[in-house]
Coordinates of C-alpha atoms and ligand atoms in Angstrom, one line a residue:
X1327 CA 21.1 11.2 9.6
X1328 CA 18.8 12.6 7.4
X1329 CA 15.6 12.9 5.5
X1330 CA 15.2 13.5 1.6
X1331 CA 12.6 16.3 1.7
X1332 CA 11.3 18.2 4.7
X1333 CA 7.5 17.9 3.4
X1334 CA 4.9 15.9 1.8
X1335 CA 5.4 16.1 -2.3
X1336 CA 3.2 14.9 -5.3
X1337 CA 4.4 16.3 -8.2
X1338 CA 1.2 16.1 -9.9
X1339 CA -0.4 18.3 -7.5
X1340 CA 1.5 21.0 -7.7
X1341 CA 1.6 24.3 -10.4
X1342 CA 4.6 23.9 -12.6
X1343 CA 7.2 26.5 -14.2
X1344 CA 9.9 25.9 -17.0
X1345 CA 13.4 27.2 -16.6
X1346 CA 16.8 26.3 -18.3
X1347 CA 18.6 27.6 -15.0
X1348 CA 17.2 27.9 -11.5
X1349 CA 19.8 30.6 -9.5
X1350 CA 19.2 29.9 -5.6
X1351 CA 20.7 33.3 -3.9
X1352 CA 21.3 37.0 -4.9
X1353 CA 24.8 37.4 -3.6
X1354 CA 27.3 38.2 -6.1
X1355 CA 28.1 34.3 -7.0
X1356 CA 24.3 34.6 -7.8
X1357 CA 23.8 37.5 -9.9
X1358 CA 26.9 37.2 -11.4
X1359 CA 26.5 33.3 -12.6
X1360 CA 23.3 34.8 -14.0
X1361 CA 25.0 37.2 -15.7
X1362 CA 27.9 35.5 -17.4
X1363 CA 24.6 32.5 -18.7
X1364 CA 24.3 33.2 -22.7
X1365 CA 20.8 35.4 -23.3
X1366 CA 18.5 32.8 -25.1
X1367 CA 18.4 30.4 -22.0
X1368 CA 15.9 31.8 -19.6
X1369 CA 17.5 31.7 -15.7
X1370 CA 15.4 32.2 -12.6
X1371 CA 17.2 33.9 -9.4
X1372 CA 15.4 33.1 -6.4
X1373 CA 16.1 34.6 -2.6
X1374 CA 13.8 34.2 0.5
X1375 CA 14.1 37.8 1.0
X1376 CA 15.0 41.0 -0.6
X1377 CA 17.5 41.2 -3.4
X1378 CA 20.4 42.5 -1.5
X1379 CA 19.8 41.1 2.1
X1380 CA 22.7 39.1 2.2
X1381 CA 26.4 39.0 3.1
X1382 CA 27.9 39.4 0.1
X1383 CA 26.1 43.3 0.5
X1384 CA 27.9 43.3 4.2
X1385 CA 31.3 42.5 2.7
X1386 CA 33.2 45.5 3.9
X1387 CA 37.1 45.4 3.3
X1388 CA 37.4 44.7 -0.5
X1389 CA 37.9 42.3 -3.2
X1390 CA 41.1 40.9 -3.6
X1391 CA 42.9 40.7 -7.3
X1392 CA 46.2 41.2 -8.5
X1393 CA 45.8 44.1 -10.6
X1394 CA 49.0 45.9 -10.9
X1395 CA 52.9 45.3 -12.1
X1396 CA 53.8 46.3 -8.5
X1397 CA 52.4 43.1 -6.9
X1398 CA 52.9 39.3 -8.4
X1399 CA 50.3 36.1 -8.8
X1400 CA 52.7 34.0 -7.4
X1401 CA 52.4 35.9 -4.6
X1402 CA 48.9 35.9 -4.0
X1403 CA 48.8 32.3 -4.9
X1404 CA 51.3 31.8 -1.9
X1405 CA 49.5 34.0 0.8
X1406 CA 46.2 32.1 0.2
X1407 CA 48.1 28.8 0.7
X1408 CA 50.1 29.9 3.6
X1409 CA 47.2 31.7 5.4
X1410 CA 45.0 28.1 4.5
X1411 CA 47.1 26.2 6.0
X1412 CA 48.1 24.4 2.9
X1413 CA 45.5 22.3 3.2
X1414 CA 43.9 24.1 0.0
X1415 CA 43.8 22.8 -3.6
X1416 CA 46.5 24.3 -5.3
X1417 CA 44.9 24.2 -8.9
X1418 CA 42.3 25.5 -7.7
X1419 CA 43.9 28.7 -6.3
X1420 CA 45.4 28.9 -9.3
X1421 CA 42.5 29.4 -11.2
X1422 CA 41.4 31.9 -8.7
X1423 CA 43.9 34.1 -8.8
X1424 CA 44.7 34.0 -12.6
X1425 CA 41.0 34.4 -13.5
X1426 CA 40.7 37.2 -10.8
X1427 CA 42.0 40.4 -13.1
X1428 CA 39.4 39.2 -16.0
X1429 CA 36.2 38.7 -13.7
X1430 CA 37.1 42.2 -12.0
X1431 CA 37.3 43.9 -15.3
X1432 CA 34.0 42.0 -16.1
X1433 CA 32.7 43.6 -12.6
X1434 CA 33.7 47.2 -13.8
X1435 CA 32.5 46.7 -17.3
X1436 CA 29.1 46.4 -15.0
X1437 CA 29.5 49.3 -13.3
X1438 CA 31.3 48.7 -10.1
X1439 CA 33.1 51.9 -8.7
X1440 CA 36.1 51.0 -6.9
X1441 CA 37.6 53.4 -5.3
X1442 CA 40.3 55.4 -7.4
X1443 CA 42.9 57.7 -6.9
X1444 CA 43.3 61.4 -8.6
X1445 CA 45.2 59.5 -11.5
X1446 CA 42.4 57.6 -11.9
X1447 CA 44.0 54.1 -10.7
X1448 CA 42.2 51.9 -9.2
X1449 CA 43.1 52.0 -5.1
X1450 CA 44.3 49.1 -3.0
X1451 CA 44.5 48.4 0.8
X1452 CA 46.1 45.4 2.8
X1453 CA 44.2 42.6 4.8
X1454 CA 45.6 40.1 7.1
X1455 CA 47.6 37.4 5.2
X1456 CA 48.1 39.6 2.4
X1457 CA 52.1 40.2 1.4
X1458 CA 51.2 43.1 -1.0
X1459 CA 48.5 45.7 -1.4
X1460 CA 46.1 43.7 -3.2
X1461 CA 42.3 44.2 -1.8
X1462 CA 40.3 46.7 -4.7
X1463 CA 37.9 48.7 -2.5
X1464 CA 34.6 50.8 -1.9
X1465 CA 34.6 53.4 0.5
X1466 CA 34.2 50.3 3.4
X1467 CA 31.1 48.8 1.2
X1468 CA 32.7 47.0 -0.8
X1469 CA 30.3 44.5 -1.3
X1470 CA 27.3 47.3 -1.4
X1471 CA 28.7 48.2 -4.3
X1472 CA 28.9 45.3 -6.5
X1473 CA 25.8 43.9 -5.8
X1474 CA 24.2 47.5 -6.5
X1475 CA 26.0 47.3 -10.1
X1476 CA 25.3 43.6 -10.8
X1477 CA 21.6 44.3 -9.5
X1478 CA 21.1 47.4 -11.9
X1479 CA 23.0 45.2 -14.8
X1480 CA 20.4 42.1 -14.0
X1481 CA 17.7 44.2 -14.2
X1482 CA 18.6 45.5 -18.0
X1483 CA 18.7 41.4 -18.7
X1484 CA 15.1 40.3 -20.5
X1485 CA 15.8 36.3 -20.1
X1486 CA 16.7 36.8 -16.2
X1487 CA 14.1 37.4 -13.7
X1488 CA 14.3 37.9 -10.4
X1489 CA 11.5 36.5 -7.7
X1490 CA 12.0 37.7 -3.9
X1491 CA 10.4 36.3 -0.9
X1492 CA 10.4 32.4 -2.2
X1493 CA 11.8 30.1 -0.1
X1494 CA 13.5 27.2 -1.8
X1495 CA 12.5 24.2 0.2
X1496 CA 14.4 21.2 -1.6
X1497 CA 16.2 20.5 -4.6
X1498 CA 14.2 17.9 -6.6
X1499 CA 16.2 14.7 -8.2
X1500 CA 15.3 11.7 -9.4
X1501 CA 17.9 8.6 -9.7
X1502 CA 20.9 10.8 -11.1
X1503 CA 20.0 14.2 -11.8
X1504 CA 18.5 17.5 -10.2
X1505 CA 15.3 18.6 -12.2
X1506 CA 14.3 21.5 -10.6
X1507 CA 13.6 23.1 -6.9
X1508 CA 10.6 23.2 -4.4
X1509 CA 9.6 26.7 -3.2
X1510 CA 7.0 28.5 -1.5
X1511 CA 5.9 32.0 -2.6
X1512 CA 5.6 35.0 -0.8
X1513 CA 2.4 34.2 0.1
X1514 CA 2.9 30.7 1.0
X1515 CA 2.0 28.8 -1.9
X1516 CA 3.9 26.2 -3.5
X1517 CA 5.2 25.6 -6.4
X1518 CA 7.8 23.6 -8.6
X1519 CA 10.6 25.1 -10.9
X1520 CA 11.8 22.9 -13.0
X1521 CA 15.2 23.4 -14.9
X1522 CA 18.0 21.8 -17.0
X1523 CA 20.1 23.5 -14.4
X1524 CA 20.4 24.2 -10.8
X1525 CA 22.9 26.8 -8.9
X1526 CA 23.1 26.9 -5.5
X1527 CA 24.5 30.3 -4.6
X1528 CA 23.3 30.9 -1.0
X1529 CA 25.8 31.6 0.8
X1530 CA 27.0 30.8 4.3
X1531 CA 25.9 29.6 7.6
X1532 CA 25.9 32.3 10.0
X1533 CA 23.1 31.8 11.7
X1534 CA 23.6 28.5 12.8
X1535 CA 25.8 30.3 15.9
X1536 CA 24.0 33.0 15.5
X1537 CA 26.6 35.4 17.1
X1538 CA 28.1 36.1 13.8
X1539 CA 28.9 39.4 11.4
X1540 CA 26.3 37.5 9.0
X1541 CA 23.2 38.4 7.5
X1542 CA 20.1 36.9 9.8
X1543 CA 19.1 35.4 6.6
X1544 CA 21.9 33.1 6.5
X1545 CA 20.6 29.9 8.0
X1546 CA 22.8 27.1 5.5
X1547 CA 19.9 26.4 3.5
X1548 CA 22.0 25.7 0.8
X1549 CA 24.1 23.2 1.8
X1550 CA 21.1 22.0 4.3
X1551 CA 19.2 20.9 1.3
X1552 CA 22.1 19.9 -1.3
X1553 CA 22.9 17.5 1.8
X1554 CA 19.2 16.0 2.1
X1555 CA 19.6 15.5 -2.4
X1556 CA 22.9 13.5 -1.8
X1557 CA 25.5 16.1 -2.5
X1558 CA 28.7 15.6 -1.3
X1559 CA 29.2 18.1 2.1
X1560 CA 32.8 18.3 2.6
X1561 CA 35.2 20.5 5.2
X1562 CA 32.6 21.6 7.6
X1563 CA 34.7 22.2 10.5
X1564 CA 36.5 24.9 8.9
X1565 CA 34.7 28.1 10.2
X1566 CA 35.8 31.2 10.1
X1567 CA 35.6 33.3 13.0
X1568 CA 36.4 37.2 12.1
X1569 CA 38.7 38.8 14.4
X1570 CA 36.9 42.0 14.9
X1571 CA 33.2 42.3 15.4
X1572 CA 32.2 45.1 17.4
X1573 CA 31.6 44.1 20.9
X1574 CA 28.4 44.4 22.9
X1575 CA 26.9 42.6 25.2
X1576 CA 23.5 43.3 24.2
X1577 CA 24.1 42.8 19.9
X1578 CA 24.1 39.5 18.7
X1579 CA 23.8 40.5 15.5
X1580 CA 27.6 42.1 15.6
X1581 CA 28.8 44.8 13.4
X1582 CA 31.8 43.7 11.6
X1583 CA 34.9 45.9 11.6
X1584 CA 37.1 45.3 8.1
X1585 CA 39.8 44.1 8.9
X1586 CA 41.2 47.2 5.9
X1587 CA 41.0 49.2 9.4
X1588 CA 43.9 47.1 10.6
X1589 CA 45.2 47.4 6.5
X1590 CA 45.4 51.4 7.1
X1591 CA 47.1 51.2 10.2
X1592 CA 44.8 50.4 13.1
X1593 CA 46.2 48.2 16.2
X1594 CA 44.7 45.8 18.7
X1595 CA 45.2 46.5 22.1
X1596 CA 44.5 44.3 25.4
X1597 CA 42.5 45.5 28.1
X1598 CA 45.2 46.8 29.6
X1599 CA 45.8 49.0 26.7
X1600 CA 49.0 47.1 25.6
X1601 CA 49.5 45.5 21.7
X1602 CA 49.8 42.2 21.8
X1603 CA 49.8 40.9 18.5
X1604 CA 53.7 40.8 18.0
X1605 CA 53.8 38.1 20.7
X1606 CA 52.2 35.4 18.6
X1607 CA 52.7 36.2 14.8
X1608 CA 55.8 38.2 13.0
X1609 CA 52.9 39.9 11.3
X1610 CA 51.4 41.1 14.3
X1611 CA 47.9 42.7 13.6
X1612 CA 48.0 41.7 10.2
X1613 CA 48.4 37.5 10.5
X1614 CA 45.9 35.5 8.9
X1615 CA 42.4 36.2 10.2
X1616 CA 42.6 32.2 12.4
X1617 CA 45.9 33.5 14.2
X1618 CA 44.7 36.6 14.6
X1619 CA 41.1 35.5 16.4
X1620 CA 43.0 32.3 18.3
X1621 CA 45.3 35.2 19.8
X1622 CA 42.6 38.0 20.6
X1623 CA 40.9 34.7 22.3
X1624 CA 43.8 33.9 24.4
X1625 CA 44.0 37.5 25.8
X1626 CA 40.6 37.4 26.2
X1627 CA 40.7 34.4 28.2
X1628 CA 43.9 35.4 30.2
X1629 CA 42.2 38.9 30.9
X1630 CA 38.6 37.2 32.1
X1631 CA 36.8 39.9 29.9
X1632 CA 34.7 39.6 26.8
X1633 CA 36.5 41.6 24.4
X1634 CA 39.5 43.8 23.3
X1635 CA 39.8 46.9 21.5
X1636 CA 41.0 48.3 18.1
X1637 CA 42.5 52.0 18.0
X1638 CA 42.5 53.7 15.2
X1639 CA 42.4 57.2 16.8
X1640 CA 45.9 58.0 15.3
X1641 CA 44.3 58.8 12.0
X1642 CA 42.3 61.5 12.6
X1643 CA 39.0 62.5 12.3
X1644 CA 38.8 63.7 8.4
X1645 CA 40.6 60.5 7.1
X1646 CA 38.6 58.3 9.1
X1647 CA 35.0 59.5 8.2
X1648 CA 36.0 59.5 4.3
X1649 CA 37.9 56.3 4.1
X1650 CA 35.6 54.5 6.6
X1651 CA 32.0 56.1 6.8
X1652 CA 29.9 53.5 7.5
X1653 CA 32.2 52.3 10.0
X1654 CA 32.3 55.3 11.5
X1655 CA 28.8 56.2 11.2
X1656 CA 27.5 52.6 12.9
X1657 CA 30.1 52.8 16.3
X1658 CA 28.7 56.8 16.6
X1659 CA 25.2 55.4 16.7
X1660 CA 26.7 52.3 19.2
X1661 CA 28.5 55.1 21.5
X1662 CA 32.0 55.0 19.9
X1663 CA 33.9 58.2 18.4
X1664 CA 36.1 55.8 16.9
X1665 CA 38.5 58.5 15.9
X1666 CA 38.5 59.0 19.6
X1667 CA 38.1 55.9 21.4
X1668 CA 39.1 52.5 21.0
X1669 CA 36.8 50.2 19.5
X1670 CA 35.6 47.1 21.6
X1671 CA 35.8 43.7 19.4
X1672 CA 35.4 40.4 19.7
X1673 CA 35.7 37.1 17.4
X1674 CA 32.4 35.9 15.6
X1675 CA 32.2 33.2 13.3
X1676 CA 31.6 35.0 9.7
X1677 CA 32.7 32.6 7.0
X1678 CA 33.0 28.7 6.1
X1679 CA 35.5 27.2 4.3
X1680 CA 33.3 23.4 3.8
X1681 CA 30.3 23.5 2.1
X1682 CA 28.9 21.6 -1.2
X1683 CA 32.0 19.7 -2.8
X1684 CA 32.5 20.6 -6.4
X1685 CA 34.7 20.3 -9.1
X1686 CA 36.6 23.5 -10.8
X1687 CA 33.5 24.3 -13.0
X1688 CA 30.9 24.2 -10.1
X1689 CA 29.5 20.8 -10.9
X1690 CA 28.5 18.7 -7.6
X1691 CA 28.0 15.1 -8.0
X1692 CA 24.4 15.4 -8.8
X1693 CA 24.1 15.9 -12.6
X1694 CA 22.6 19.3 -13.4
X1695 CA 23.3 20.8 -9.4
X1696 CA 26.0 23.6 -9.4
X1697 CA 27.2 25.0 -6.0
X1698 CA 29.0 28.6 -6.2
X1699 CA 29.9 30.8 -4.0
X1700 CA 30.3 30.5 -0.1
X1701 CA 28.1 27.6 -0.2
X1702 CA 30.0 25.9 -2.3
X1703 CA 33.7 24.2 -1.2
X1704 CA 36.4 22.8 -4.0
X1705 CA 38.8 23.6 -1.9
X1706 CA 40.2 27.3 -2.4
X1707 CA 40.3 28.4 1.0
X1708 CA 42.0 25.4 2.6
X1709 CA 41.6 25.1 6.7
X1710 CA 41.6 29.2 6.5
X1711 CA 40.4 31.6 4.0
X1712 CA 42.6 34.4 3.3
X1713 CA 40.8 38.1 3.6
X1714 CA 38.9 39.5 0.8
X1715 CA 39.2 35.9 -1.2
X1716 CA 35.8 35.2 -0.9
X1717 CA 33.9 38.0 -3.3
X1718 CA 36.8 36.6 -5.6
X1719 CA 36.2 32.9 -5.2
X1720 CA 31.9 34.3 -6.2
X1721 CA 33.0 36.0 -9.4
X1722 CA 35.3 33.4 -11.0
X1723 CA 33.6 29.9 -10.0
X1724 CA 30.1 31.7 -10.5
X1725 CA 31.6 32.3 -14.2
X1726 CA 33.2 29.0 -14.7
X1727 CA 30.1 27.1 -13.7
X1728 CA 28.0 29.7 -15.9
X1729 CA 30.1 29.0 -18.9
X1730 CA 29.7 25.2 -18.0
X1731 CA 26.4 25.6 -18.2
X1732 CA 26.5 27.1 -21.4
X1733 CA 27.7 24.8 -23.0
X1734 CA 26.3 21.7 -21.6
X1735 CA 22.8 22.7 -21.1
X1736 CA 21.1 22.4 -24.8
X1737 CA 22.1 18.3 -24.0
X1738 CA 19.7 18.0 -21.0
X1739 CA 16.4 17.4 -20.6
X1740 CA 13.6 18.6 -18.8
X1741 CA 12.0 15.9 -16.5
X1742 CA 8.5 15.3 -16.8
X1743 CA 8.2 11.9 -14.5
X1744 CA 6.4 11.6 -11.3
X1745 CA 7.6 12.2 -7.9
X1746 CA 5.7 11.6 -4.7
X1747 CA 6.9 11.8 -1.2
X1748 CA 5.3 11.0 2.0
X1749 CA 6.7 12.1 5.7
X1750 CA 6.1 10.3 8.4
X1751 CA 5.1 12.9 11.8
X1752 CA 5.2 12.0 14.6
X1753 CA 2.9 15.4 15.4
X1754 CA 4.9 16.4 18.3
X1755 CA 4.7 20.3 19.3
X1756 CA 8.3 22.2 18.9
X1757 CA 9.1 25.6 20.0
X1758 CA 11.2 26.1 16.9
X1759 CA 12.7 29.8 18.5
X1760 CA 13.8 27.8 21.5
X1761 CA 15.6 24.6 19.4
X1762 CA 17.1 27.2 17.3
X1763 CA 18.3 29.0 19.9
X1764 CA 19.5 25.6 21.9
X1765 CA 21.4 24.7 18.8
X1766 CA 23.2 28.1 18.6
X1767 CA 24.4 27.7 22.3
X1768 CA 25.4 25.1 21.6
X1769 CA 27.8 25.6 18.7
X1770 CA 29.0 29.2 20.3
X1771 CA 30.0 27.3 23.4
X1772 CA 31.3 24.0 22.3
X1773 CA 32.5 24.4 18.4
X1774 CA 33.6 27.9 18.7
X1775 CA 37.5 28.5 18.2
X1776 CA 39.3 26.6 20.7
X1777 CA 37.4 23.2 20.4
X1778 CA 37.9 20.0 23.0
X1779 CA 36.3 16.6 22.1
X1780 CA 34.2 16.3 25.2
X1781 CA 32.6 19.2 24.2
X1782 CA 32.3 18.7 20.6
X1783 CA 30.5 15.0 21.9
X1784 CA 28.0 17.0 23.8
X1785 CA 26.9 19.3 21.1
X1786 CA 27.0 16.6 18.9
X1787 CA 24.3 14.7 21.5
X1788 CA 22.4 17.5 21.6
X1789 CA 22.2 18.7 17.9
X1790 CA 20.8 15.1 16.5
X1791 CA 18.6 15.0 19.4
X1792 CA 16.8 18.1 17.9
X1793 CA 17.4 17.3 14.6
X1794 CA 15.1 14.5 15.1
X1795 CA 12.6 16.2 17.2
X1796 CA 12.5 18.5 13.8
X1797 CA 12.0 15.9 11.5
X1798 CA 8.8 14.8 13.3
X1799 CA 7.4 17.5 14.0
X1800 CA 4.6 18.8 11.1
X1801 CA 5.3 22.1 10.6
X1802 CA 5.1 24.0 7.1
X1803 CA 6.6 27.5 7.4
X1804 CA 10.0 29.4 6.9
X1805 CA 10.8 29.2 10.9
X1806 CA 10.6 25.3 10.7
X1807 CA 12.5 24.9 7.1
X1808 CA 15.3 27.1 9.0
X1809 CA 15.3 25.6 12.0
X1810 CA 15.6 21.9 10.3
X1811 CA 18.5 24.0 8.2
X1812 CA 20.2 25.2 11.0
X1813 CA 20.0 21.8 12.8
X1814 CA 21.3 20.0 9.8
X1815 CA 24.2 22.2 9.1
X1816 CA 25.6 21.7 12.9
X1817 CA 24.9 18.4 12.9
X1818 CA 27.7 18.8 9.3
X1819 CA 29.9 20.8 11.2
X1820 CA 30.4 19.2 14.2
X1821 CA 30.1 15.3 12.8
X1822 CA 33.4 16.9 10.1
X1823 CA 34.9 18.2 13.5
X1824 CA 34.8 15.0 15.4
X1825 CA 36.5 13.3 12.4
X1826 CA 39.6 15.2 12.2
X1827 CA 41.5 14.4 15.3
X1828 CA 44.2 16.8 14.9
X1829 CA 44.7 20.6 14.9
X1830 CA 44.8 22.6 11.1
X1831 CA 43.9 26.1 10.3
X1832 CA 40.7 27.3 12.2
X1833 CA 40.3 24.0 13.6
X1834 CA 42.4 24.0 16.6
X1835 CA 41.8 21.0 18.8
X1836 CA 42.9 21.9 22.6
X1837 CA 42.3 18.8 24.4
X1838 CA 43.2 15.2 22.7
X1839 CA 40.2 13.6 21.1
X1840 CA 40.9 10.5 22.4
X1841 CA 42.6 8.1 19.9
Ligands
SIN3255 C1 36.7 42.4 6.2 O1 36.4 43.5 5.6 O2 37.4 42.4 7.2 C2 36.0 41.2 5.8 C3 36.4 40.8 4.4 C4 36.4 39.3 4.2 O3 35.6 38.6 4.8 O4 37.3 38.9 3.5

């Protein structure tokens, strides 16, 4: 169920740029895939908003690598299996974690402070799934910090410029290939850019539930509009639902709390005040995030309350306010001393293992479209992704499919043909902050953790229902384009959902679906 572009086109009409690579997003797969393309080929990195409003400058815990004799790749290639479910691609894993000491090096060469000890080795902490200390850290901004160096490192790069504020509408191909992207300015104008090259780098889908630890600009555009060019979507029913958000009943927009809290020591507790995780996993607070969040969910449910806490009180004020500031700082300003009280959290989804199939070197099956990053899916992160893999899985794809670019590009062409598109409204009026908000009811109640194929049916119903009020409706602004997005990207998740009949990972099925 789809349409090819969500407006009117005529190719001829519209102002023209030139670009050997067109970067959709600004998240580290972004900037860094713009980094690691050679200097004589001009690359364009687009974001609807600021540079760094995105997840990748949310990402709290760490980055994880295996950077020192004391832990072993084999290992990490096993915990990211294990806490995946298995269902992962093993090569590619491999290539994760072998090309994760070179890419980090590469990060520091850019001037990325990781956190170091009075030797001046680099410090590590522990995240669920992890059987070594392995996650290389910032204060608890990790992610702050990277995209502050790679932005400062962008910025001393003559053939890259950055644009903020243009919304990349669709990805323009003709009968093979992807020549270049449709985007409105910041002051609505549009435009095409055309390129030899095309990276989509834009991240997740947050806001398609909308209660999530994401950035509120994370609507699935990405994978929305590779989708509508005839990319292959693959995995969508593998979402990620962090363990910990900070509960309240007002926020829907939930503060995440890193799971590195839990690394240093920090334990969940019932309402009753009881720990609970050793009665479902013999690594208790420290399972992979999916048994973790399935576990918090069944207290939940047994206990009829929203949320349960994390207590981290037995670390004392000093190390908590130096090894976790912003943490710290954002519960004070919510009404928690956390070094004091126990923190109230829930699950939210933050993270999707599906997105935009590629191969090991970003390529999708369009010729000339590249997928990176959390957008992108060649299976890594199997049915579960394993903490603090994903800034990893940005860095080394975003410099394989640079370096395929590289050396591929001077053989392509820029395409100078005609394109025109017409839409067919049907003029009816939507109230796009209501079907947005229907839709993300929707997949909060019924494709949340514990999924049953009734419900999954009804969302489903509901979802295409708006989906095609959306495509009729004539409507040219950001609200409508992420709206349709949102839409599409449920419609993905739940249509993936319905097709795998039995439980894996974070896709636990709790009711049979019915043959
Ligand atoms: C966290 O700090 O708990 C989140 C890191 C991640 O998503 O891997």
């Amino acid at each position: 169920m789809k349409k090819r572009y969500l407006v009117d086109i005529d190719l001829d009409e519209l102002e023209k740029f030139y670009w050997d690579v067109i970067i959709i997003g600004t998240g580290i797969a972004g900037l860094y895939t713009a980094l690691n393309i050679e200097d004589k080929y001009k690359v364009i990195v687009i974001t609807k908003d600021k540079i760094n409003e995105n997840n990748s400058n949310l990402a709290q815990g760490g980055i994880a690598a295996c950077m020192n004799e004391k832990d072993d790749i084999n290992l990490h290639i096993e915990d990211t299996m294990k806490a995946g479910s298995y269902y992962n691609d093993k090569d590619a894993v491999r290539i994760l974690v072998n090309e994760a000491a070179e890419n980090v090096e590469k990060l520091i060469k850019f001037g990325t402070k990781f956190d170091r000890d009075e030797l001046g080795n680099l410090m590590t902490t522990k995240e669920g799934g992890h059987s070594k200390r392995r996650v290389l850290h910032s204060k608890d901004q990790t992610g702050k910090e990277i995209i502050r160096a790679l932005t400062e490192e962008v910025e001393k790069r003559d053939n890259i410029k950055i644009i903020e504020k243009a919304f990349a509408i669709d990805i323009l191909t003709n009968k093979t290939t992807a020549f270049g992207v449709l985007i409105k300015d910041k002051i609505g104008e549009s435009h095409v850019l055309h390129s030899k090259a095309t990276v989509i780098a834009s991240g997740g889908i947050g806001q398609v539930y909308g209660n999530t630890t994401n950035s509120s600009t994370i609507t699935g555009d990405g994978i929305a509009m590779a989708y509508r060019a005839g990319a292959e979507i693959t995995d969508m029913e593998f979402i990620q639902f962090h363990p910990t958000a900070f509960y309240s009943e007002a926020d829907k927009k939930r503060l995440l709390i890193s799971e590195s809290l839990r690394g240093e020591g920090a334990i969940l507790r019932n309402n009753k005040g009881e720990t609970f995780m050793e009665n479902y996993h013999q690594m208790g607070g420290l399972a992979p995030r999916d048994i973790v969040a399935k576990a918090i969910l069944t207290e939940m449910k047994n206990e009829n309350k929203e949320n349960v806490y994390l207590d981290i009180t037995s670390k004392g004020k000093e190390y908590i306010k130096n090894r976790f500031p912003y943490i710290y700082k954002e519960c004070l300003s919510r009404g928690i001393d956390i070094s004091k009280e126990y923190i109230p959290v829930c699950p939210v989804q933050h993270y999707i293992m599906g997105g935009i199939k590629t191969d090991y070197n970003g390529r999708t099956n369009i010729i000339g479209l590249y997928a990176c990053g959390e957008a992108a899916s060649l299976g890594i992160h199997g049915a579960n992704r394993l903490a603090s893999n994903s800034l990893l899985d940005g860095i080394v794809f975003g410099s394989r499919a640079a370096k395929d670019i590289n050396e591929n590009i001077d053989s392509r062409n820029i395409y100078i043909g005609s394109l025109v598109y017409k839409r067919n409204y049907k003029d009816n009026q939507i109230n796009l902050k209501e079907s947005r908000y229907k839709i993300q009811e929707a997949m909060n109640k019924y494709v949340f953790i514990f999924r049953k194929y009734k419900e999954l049916n009804r969302a489903y119903k509901l979802v295409i229902e708006e989906l095609e009020r959306l495509y009729g409706a004539d409507y040219e602004s950001k609200e409508y384009y992420e709206c349709i997005n949102i839409a599409t990207v449920a419609y993905l998740t739940i249509e993936s959902a319905l097709r795998r009949k039995k439980s894996i990972g974070s896709h636990i099925m709790i009711e049979d679906m019915g043959g």
